[in-house]
């Protein structure tokens, strides 16, 4: 069995070119894309998350690891499509209307992608109707709502209310996060889950879709 | 700040015993205009509203200090505007500065702003100049030169994730950017001091410092903060309410002697990490307690915080960050009264 430790190390160290080289080597040696995700990228991102939680990694290190996984997925995605393999789930993510901050949302998107989810990133200042249009365009299991400001947190509630009004709320799980957001707030607006950090979002998303 | 408040602040910064322990709050547009009954945009654009709202806060809470005091600001737009950022405004929204650099390699084309002419900087100082006679007639003086810190400005010019990634992928260009921003900051601070000789403090706000490791902080934050704070002033005040464990031990070397930090850390931890050499301004939870709690919650949490820290030297009680939106009068008063009662 091909040793994926070089790939894992490259991802953990955020070395983009070494990550893609290692991924190609693994594929050339017969590692299946799904195995590469499950035994290479997944454990590497879990380690990145652990290092972040233990204050050994900070946001730049997280961003670099996420970037490395993103590059690997550029190689894997066509292969996964060819083989008919499905991502863990499709996630639509965005910063809610009125809020132009993207760091938390970008980190979560990158971590989820690295964790084997297909992510549609709608960007910042996203009105509810844009979320709803995305849900109608492609089967989606999870919606991620981000807000950095206490003044824009209410837009999370109105977005969820808009999902209800459009009849799409029951089709999806909603996870929310952002500096001012708390578990209590998440419950109060009818979200399904709250993630305290980008690193924790992958495990949370897996639990939401029963893939943990 | 009036002379008595300034003397209290200086005394606390020098580590002299204070009974009762002083209280102070950073107040600016996220809290003040709404509390005073105005929109954020009116606060920014109407000098009379700006003055009246600040005086109203000072007169409502005479037993506390407001920092930096009559803070002439345009949210996050003040400094980025001088670099050419497009600034977006809403009637009751925080203004937002759009990034000007689309890649790290574009740093070369960025020019150092003229602090006397560019962006919102002339408006910032003119507002204070117009109001200075009334501010001084009310017994107060302009005490601080104020600016966002070097990493904070750089992150607005590039985008925060892009900047944080670029310190790994393009470190030379990021040092180039930070050097340019710091050159600008030094001139901007000097210009404020030139216009207002009563300034004897520098106040820099930079949450981005909290997002990087100790090693990156040493490389990308400390040298630039040292330069920005390198002026002959009594109070060197820094705000970072993002995590501070990595940066805190390094702050003394930048000259900082007053620190407002977030709620991720206790006063005791922060005191240890700063080697008890920096006066701490903190750190009641701003949103969950000061804004959303009851006066009884504020009293209980403040008392617990004071009892937990034990040693009340080098301490000014505040919230962990700026005054949060919607913090009600009775909660602020409860904090002030509790500190006076517990520490008298």
XYZ file of C-alpha atoms in Angstrom:
556
model
C 0.000 0.000 0.000
C 1.341 3.411 -0.999
C 2.559 5.538 1.896
C 0.608 8.794 2.105
C 2.691 10.319 4.894
C 4.488 12.694 2.487
C 1.137 14.039 1.333
C -0.120 14.417 4.882
C 3.054 16.244 5.920
C 2.859 18.558 2.912
C -0.752 19.477 3.706
C -0.034 19.983 7.399
C 2.902 22.221 6.526
C 0.832 24.108 3.975
C 3.324 23.329 1.229
C 1.179 23.719 -1.869
C 3.624 22.437 -4.467
C 4.763 19.461 -2.350
C 1.097 18.598 -1.730
C 0.237 18.426 -5.407
C 3.425 16.495 -6.205
C 2.601 13.990 -3.460
C -0.993 13.703 -4.655
C 0.087 12.981 -8.230
C 2.597 10.412 -7.014
C -0.068 8.689 -4.975
C -2.494 8.578 -7.909
C 0.252 7.341 -10.233
C 0.892 4.545 -7.757
C -2.691 3.414 -7.867
C -4.174 5.159 -4.832
C -7.854 5.750 -5.479
C -9.052 9.356 -5.155
C -11.459 8.452 -2.369
C -8.685 6.696 -0.439
C -6.418 9.677 -0.948
C -9.071 11.860 0.674
C -9.891 9.432 3.472
C -6.343 8.446 4.380
C -4.373 11.487 3.238
C -6.241 14.776 3.232
C -8.748 13.933 5.957
C -6.224 12.967 8.655
C -3.947 15.847 7.635
C -6.727 18.412 8.039
C -7.738 16.827 11.334
C -4.154 17.326 12.524
C -4.229 20.930 11.303
C -7.407 21.438 13.286
C -5.798 19.939 16.374
C -2.738 22.170 16.051
C -5.036 25.189 15.701
C -7.052 24.261 18.761
C -3.833 23.853 20.745
C -2.482 27.295 19.734
C 0.343 25.784 17.730
C -1.190 26.857 14.447
C -2.698 30.242 13.725
C -4.819 31.610 10.915
C -2.013 31.866 8.309
C -1.054 28.221 8.851
C -4.710 27.221 8.582
C -5.078 29.190 5.366
C -1.990 27.582 3.847
C -3.130 24.054 4.707
C -6.546 24.827 3.257
C -4.918 26.160 0.121
C -2.844 23.010 -0.248
C -5.953 20.846 -0.039
C -7.745 23.068 -2.511
C -4.966 22.513 -5.032
C -5.155 18.753 -4.503
C -8.884 18.851 -5.092
C -8.309 20.553 -8.442
C -6.527 17.331 -9.419
C -9.014 15.005 -7.748
C -12.305 16.561 -8.809
C -12.280 15.359 -12.442
C -11.213 11.903 -11.286
C -13.948 11.793 -8.692
C -16.497 12.843 -11.312
C -15.232 10.167 -13.698
C -15.529 7.476 -11.071
C -18.968 8.624 -10.020
C -17.783 9.189 -6.433
C -19.871 11.597 -4.471
C -18.608 14.296 -2.083
C -19.587 14.010 1.577
C -22.253 16.644 0.911
C -22.855 19.866 -0.977
C -22.490 22.968 1.168
C -23.644 26.449 0.196
C -21.838 29.064 2.239
C -21.861 32.854 2.453
C -21.566 35.895 4.668
C -25.045 37.239 5.307
C -26.538 40.378 3.829
C -25.008 43.622 5.056
C -21.751 42.027 6.139
C -18.664 42.302 3.958
C -16.238 40.242 6.028
C -14.910 37.064 4.555
C -12.094 35.651 6.648
C -14.149 33.241 8.742
C -16.314 32.219 5.827
C -13.282 31.630 3.592
C -11.592 29.530 6.234
C -14.654 27.377 6.800
C -15.143 26.953 3.051
C -11.541 25.860 2.617
C -11.647 23.507 5.576
C -14.876 21.913 4.357
C -13.484 21.481 0.888
C -10.416 19.890 2.408
C -12.703 17.638 4.407
C -14.271 16.215 1.254
C -17.313 18.469 0.934
C -18.311 20.184 -2.261
C -18.602 23.867 -1.467
C -20.400 26.627 -3.307
C -19.142 29.925 -1.920
C -21.600 32.747 -2.562
C -19.224 35.391 -1.198
C -20.112 38.273 1.115
C -23.195 40.458 1.590
C -25.405 37.620 0.360
C -29.158 38.331 0.336
C -31.521 35.477 1.278
C -32.815 35.181 -2.268
C -29.294 34.436 -3.515
C -28.980 31.589 -1.009
C -32.394 30.282 -2.072
C -31.461 30.462 -5.757
C -28.329 28.417 -5.036
C -30.387 25.813 -3.168
C -32.778 25.535 -6.075
C -29.927 25.203 -8.544
C -28.245 22.175 -7.006
C -29.163 19.605 -4.351
C -27.687 20.926 -1.105
C -27.416 19.314 2.282
C -25.870 22.123 4.348
C -26.001 25.924 4.332
C -23.321 27.833 6.210
C -24.088 31.382 7.323
C -21.334 33.676 8.543
C -21.427 37.104 10.214
C -18.682 39.136 11.853
C -20.738 42.001 13.199
C -23.316 42.134 15.937
C -25.270 44.450 13.654
C -25.466 41.855 10.896
C -26.255 38.852 13.076
C -30.010 39.524 12.703
C -29.589 38.889 8.970
C -28.898 35.245 9.878
C -32.353 35.037 11.407
C -34.023 36.726 8.439
C -32.166 34.435 6.030
C -33.453 31.357 7.880
C -36.948 32.854 7.912
C -36.667 33.387 4.165
C -35.721 29.699 3.773
C -38.902 28.773 5.641
C -41.016 31.108 3.527
C -39.531 29.622 0.352
C -40.224 26.085 1.585
C -36.570 24.992 1.521
C -35.760 25.043 5.232
C -36.570 21.388 5.849
C -34.334 20.201 3.008
C -31.159 21.502 4.588
C -29.113 21.674 7.760
C -27.969 25.155 8.713
C -24.711 25.852 10.473
C -23.761 29.338 11.617
C -20.573 30.940 12.857
C -18.625 34.157 13.221
C -17.004 36.167 15.973
C -20.175 37.488 17.661
C -22.235 34.302 17.198
C -22.868 31.994 20.123
C -24.489 28.605 20.565
C -27.375 30.314 22.323
C -27.874 32.722 19.455
C -27.716 29.869 16.941
C -30.470 28.053 18.813
C -32.567 31.200 19.100
C -32.644 31.761 15.340
C -33.426 28.158 14.512
C -30.041 27.082 13.154
C -29.107 23.420 13.417
C -25.543 23.916 14.563
C -22.969 26.457 15.630
C -19.266 26.147 14.944
C -16.881 27.952 17.256
C -13.985 27.719 14.848
C -13.212 26.943 11.243
C -11.223 23.942 12.370
C -14.274 22.464 14.107
C -16.570 22.996 11.155
C -15.587 19.813 9.290
C -16.496 17.480 12.137
C -19.685 19.418 12.712
C -20.683 19.216 9.053
C -19.962 15.483 9.028
C -22.208 14.991 12.047
C -24.955 17.062 10.428
C -25.068 14.800 7.396
C -24.460 11.643 9.349
C -21.045 11.042 7.824
C -19.001 11.188 11.003
C -10.422 63.751 28.884
C -10.099 66.411 31.546
C -6.874 66.969 33.476
C -7.978 64.891 36.439
C -8.905 61.930 34.259
C -5.660 62.182 32.351
C -3.679 62.246 35.594
C -5.570 59.169 36.781
C -4.800 57.387 33.532
C -1.117 58.293 33.662
C -0.912 57.211 37.281
C -2.464 53.826 36.421
C -0.094 53.413 33.493
C 2.822 54.054 35.839
C 1.577 51.308 38.111
C 0.675 53.575 41.023
C -1.984 52.272 43.400
C -5.466 53.529 42.668
C -8.422 53.386 45.054
C -10.976 52.942 43.800
C -9.612 51.245 40.702
C -10.380 53.467 37.712
C -12.758 52.479 34.939
C -12.518 53.463 31.298
C -14.156 52.545 28.009
C -13.186 52.837 24.392
C -16.132 54.547 22.762
C -16.684 55.127 19.085
C -19.250 54.784 16.333
C -20.378 51.182 17.007
C -21.904 52.304 20.318
C -22.043 56.053 20.774
C -24.394 57.407 18.076
C -27.103 54.814 18.628
C -26.884 55.215 22.394
C -27.299 58.968 21.924
C -30.174 58.595 19.464
C -28.469 59.242 16.140
C -27.563 57.268 13.069
C -23.967 56.247 12.438
C -23.867 58.277 9.222
C -25.166 61.407 10.946
C -22.527 60.929 13.627
C -19.829 60.824 10.970
C -21.095 63.718 8.899
C -22.478 66.214 11.421
C -19.902 67.821 13.662
C -22.564 69.060 16.058
C -23.937 65.543 16.546
C -20.399 64.212 17.007
C -19.673 66.772 19.726
C -23.045 66.531 21.444
C -22.967 62.716 21.549
C -19.481 62.675 23.050
C -20.384 65.329 25.624
C -23.599 63.481 26.462
C -21.631 60.315 27.229
C -19.092 62.218 29.320
C -21.821 63.995 31.311
C -23.911 60.859 31.779
C -20.956 58.952 33.203
C -18.802 61.542 34.986
C -17.020 58.907 37.074
C -15.406 57.039 34.226
C -12.973 57.834 31.445
C -13.703 57.572 27.753
C -10.802 56.624 25.558
C -9.341 58.087 23.496
C -11.877 60.866 24.065
C -13.507 62.734 21.181
C -12.219 60.096 18.812
C -12.505 61.603 15.365
C -12.970 58.505 13.232
C -14.734 57.120 10.209
C -14.849 53.514 11.317
C -12.432 51.290 9.463
C -12.266 53.743 6.563
C -10.068 56.494 7.969
C -6.616 55.222 7.037
C -7.489 52.931 4.077
C -9.214 55.892 2.395
C -5.865 57.674 2.213
C -4.496 54.745 0.202
C -7.378 54.963 -2.269
C -9.835 52.438 -0.815
C -13.403 52.840 -1.951
C -15.405 53.448 1.222
C -18.973 52.237 1.538
C -21.485 53.849 3.876
C -24.963 53.052 5.111
C -27.228 55.146 7.319
C -26.768 52.833 10.265
C -24.052 50.506 9.071
C -20.378 50.365 9.875
C -18.458 51.774 6.941
C -16.339 49.339 5.005
C -13.149 49.948 3.023
C -12.698 47.854 -0.124
C -9.306 46.393 -0.774
C -6.990 48.127 -3.238
C -4.450 45.359 -3.867
C -5.554 42.326 -5.841
C -2.324 40.413 -5.358
C 0.785 40.640 -3.179
C 2.856 41.618 -6.192
C 0.844 44.810 -6.615
C 2.465 46.342 -3.539
C 4.960 48.067 -5.829
C 2.297 50.357 -7.226
C 1.088 51.537 -3.820
C 2.180 55.056 -2.861
C 2.567 56.472 0.597
C -0.354 58.816 1.246
C 0.075 62.494 2.021
C -1.332 62.721 5.542
C -2.314 66.359 5.012
C -4.275 65.791 1.841
C -5.386 62.263 1.157
C -8.622 60.411 1.797
C -10.540 61.185 4.944
C -7.488 62.320 6.928
C -8.069 66.073 6.425
C -11.703 65.608 7.446
C -10.620 63.716 10.546
C -8.378 66.480 11.839
C -10.553 69.369 10.633
C -13.490 68.023 12.630
C -11.388 68.151 15.772
C -9.936 71.557 14.937
C -13.426 72.999 14.440
C -14.605 71.549 17.736
C -11.441 72.089 19.753
C -12.615 75.399 21.346
C -15.825 73.765 22.578
C -14.058 70.618 23.710
C -11.633 72.707 25.743
C -14.409 74.986 27.038
C -16.009 71.824 28.428
C -12.813 71.153 30.358
C -11.369 68.487 28.080
C -8.344 68.180 25.857
C -7.407 66.105 22.870
C -4.980 63.635 24.402
C -4.357 60.898 21.838
C -3.113 60.533 18.308
C -5.195 57.632 17.027
C -4.833 55.213 14.134
C -5.438 51.644 13.100
C -2.286 49.583 13.430
C 0.001 48.510 10.604
C -1.315 44.964 10.149
C -4.891 46.152 10.368
C -4.368 48.743 7.647
C -2.445 46.262 5.497
C -5.267 43.740 5.847
C -7.796 46.301 4.658
C -5.629 47.161 1.672
C -5.231 43.501 0.674
C -8.146 41.680 2.276
C -7.588 39.896 5.577
C -7.282 36.277 4.362
C -5.118 37.395 1.457
C -2.807 39.361 3.740
C -2.481 36.518 6.249
C -1.733 34.051 3.486
C 0.727 36.403 1.828
C 2.903 36.668 4.932
C 3.625 32.984 4.216
C 3.762 33.063 0.423
C 5.174 36.559 -0.240
C 6.991 37.640 2.937
C 9.217 40.189 1.170
C 6.283 41.986 -0.403
C 4.426 41.967 2.913
C 7.398 43.543 4.659
C 7.434 46.108 1.862
C 3.733 46.769 2.443
C 4.122 46.979 6.212
C 7.081 49.324 5.858
C 5.076 51.615 3.619
C 2.075 51.540 5.940
C 4.284 52.193 8.966
C 6.065 55.101 7.251
C 2.613 56.526 6.681
C 1.522 55.812 10.261
C 4.560 57.573 11.730
C 3.749 60.670 9.667
C 0.039 60.470 10.466
C 0.738 60.294 14.192
C 3.294 63.126 13.974
C 0.804 65.271 12.057
C -1.880 64.795 14.700
C 0.644 65.729 17.393
C 1.688 68.788 15.425
C -1.894 70.009 15.149
C -2.877 69.231 18.737
C -0.004 69.901 21.148
C -2.134 68.583 24.036
C -1.629 65.065 22.648
C 0.506 63.009 25.019
C -0.617 59.528 24.005
C -0.746 57.244 20.997
C -3.630 54.822 20.550
C -3.317 52.089 17.940
C -5.910 49.402 17.227
C -4.826 46.206 15.527
C -6.747 42.942 15.889
C -4.793 41.259 13.119
C -1.838 40.938 15.489
C -3.938 38.345 17.298
C -4.255 36.081 14.270
C -0.586 35.217 13.848
C 1.860 32.977 15.677
C 4.494 34.283 18.041
C 7.156 33.825 15.371
C 5.159 35.751 12.793
C 4.326 38.360 15.397
C 8.043 38.862 16.008
C 8.672 39.241 12.300
C 5.579 41.004 10.992
C 4.148 42.942 13.928
C 6.730 43.872 16.548
C 9.163 45.845 14.342
C 6.348 47.896 12.874
C 4.578 48.512 16.173
C 7.911 49.608 17.649
C 8.281 52.207 14.922
C 4.683 53.395 15.148
C 4.906 53.832 18.917
C 8.379 55.368 18.825
C 7.430 58.865 19.975
C 7.953 60.873 23.112
C 4.506 60.457 24.636
C 3.433 59.263 28.063
C 0.719 56.765 27.183
C 1.172 54.115 24.493
C -2.166 52.413 24.254
C -2.876 49.301 22.181
C -6.119 47.481 21.445
C -6.323 43.921 20.182
C -9.380 41.946 21.188
C -8.465 38.918 19.077
C -6.492 36.171 20.891
C -3.379 37.621 22.547
C -1.460 34.716 24.054
C 1.191 34.697 21.334
C 1.616 38.454 21.076
C 1.258 39.533 24.720
C 4.812 38.663 25.840
C 6.195 40.726 22.964
C 4.214 43.896 23.484
C 6.402 45.484 26.136
C 9.264 45.601 23.637
C 7.145 47.845 21.403
C 6.793 50.482 24.107
C 3.120 49.747 24.767
C 2.182 50.538 28.362
C -1.616 50.246 28.247
C -3.441 47.285 26.712
C -7.068 46.567 25.946
C -7.612 42.911 25.103
C -10.452 40.475 24.507
C -12.309 37.986 26.641
C -10.352 34.909 25.552
C -7.918 35.441 28.421
C -8.178 36.320 32.085
C -6.608 39.376 33.642
C -4.334 37.052 35.591
C -3.111 35.252 32.475
C -2.545 38.494 30.658
C -0.690 39.933 33.622
C 1.612 36.898 33.618
C 2.189 37.033 29.869
C 2.997 40.758 29.950
C 5.254 40.228 32.973
C 3.080 42.746 34.832
C 4.792 45.550 32.924
C 1.757 46.779 31.016
C -1.367 48.302 32.557
C -4.378 46.236 31.568
C -7.704 47.683 30.464
C -10.329 44.987 30.668
C -12.028 42.712 30.401
C -15.716 42.224 31.163
C -17.468 40.362 28.309
C -18.731 43.228 26.161
C -21.619 41.604 24.352
C -22.856 38.820 26.607
C -22.646 40.784 29.849
C -22.312 44.529 29.257
C -24.697 44.733 26.306
C -27.056 41.814 26.869
C -26.878 41.135 30.603
C -28.809 42.807 33.368
C -27.272 45.278 35.832
C -27.201 42.364 38.311
C -25.245 40.267 35.791
C -22.800 43.111 35.322
C -22.383 43.521 39.059
C -21.826 39.808 39.652
C -19.393 39.342 36.764
C -17.424 42.475 37.611
C -17.123 41.446 41.257
C -15.986 37.951 40.279
C -13.429 39.405 37.886
C -11.999 41.761 40.501
C -11.843 39.056 43.144
C -10.179 36.633 40.744
C -7.381 38.993 39.783
C -6.647 39.953 43.390
C -3.892 42.495 42.719
C -5.536 45.667 41.438
C -2.414 47.540 40.449
C -1.811 48.227 36.776
C -5.506 47.739 36.198
C -8.250 49.845 34.693
C -11.580 48.061 34.563
C -13.320 48.059 31.211
C -14.827 45.609 28.804
C -12.795 43.249 26.668
C -12.843 45.418 23.558
C -14.613 48.625 22.667
C -17.992 49.547 24.077
C -20.339 47.112 22.308
C -23.372 48.183 20.296
C -26.509 48.525 22.426
C -24.756 48.570 25.810
C -27.406 50.255 27.974
C -26.811 53.119 30.369
C -27.806 51.120 33.437
C -25.302 48.349 32.686
C -22.442 50.774 32.162
C -23.362 52.532 35.388
C -23.570 49.169 37.168
C -19.992 48.408 36.150
C -18.743 51.799 37.292
C -20.610 51.561 40.614
C -19.498 47.988 41.266
C -15.837 48.781 40.718
C -16.108 51.819 43.006
C -17.818 49.751 45.690
C -15.574 46.689 45.546
C -12.246 48.522 45.273
C -12.758 51.615 47.408
